[in-house]
Short mmCIF file of C-alpha atoms in Angstrom, two decimals:
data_model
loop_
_atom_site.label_atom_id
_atom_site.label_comp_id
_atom_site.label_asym_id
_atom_site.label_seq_id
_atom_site.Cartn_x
_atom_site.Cartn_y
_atom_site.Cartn_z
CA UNK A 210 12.29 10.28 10.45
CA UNK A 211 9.13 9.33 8.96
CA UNK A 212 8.71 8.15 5.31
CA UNK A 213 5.73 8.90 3.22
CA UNK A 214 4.54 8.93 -0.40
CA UNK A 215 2.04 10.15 -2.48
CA UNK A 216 0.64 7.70 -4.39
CA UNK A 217 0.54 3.81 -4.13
CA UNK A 218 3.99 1.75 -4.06
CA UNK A 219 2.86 -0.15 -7.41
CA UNK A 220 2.48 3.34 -8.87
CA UNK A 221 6.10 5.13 -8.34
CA UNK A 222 6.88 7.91 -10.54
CA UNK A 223 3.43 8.16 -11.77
CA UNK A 224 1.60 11.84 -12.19
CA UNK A 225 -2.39 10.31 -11.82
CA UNK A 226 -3.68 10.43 -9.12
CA UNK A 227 -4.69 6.95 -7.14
CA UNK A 228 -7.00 4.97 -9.07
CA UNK A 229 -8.13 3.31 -5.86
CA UNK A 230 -8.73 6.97 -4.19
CA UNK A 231 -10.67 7.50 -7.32
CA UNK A 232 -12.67 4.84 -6.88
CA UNK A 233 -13.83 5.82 -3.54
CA UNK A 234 -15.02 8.63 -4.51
CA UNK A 235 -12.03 11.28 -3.92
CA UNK A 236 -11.76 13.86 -6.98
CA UNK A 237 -9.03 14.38 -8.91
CA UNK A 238 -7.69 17.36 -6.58
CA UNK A 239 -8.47 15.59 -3.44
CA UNK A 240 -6.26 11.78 -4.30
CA UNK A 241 -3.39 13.96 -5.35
CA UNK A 242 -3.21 15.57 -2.28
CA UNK A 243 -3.28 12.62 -0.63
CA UNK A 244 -0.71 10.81 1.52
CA UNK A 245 0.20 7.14 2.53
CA UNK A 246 1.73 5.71 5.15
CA UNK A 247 3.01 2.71 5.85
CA UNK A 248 3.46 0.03 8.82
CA UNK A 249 5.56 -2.74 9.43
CA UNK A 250 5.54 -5.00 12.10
CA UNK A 251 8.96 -3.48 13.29
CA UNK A 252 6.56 -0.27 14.22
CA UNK A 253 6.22 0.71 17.48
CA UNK A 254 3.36 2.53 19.34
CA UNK A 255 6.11 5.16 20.04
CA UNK A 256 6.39 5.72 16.42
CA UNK A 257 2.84 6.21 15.61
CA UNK A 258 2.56 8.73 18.60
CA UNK A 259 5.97 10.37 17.12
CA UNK A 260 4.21 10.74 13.84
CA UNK A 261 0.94 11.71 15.27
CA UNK A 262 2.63 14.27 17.16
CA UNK A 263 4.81 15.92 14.13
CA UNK A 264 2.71 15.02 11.28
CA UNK A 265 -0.15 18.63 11.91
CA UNK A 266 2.31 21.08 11.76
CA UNK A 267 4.26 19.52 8.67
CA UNK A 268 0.61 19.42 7.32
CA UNK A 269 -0.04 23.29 8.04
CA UNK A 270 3.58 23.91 6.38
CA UNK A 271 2.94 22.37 3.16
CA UNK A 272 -0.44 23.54 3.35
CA UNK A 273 0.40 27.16 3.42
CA UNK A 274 3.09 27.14 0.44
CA UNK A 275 0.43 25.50 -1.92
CA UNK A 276 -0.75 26.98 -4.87
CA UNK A 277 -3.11 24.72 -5.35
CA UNK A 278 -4.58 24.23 -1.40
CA UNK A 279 -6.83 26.82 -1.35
CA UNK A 280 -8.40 26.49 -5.58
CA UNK A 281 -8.66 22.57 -4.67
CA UNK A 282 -11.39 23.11 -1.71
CA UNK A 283 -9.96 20.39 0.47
CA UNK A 284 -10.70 20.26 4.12
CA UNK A 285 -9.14 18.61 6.82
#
């Protein structure tokens, strides 16, 4: 499977959104629907092309149950 989260690790279980997507410029709307990922060294290039590969339609999925999607005028 692949593992991904939300926010920041040093954040867990917290409702604001990424102060460091924040800071880039990201609004409110935008770093919450944000995801991260993370690599190890134990990460192959077969992973990454797994993820790459499965990652769009999960996208399109959560995308289309959103309430909030559409209102939050994110493209992508």
């Amino acid at each position: 499977g692949i593992a991904c989260a939300t926010g920041a690790a040093c954040s867990s279980g917290s409702v604001d959104p990424s102060h460091v997507l924040s800071a880039i410029g990201l609004s409110n709307a935008q770093a919450r629907s944000s995801i991260r990922f993370s690599l190890g060294r134990m990460t192959s290039a077969e992973d990454i092309d797994y993820a790459l590969e499965v990652i769009p339609a999960v996208v399109e999925r959560l995308r289309s149950v959103s309430p909030n999607y559409k209102s939050a005028g994110i493209r992508g």
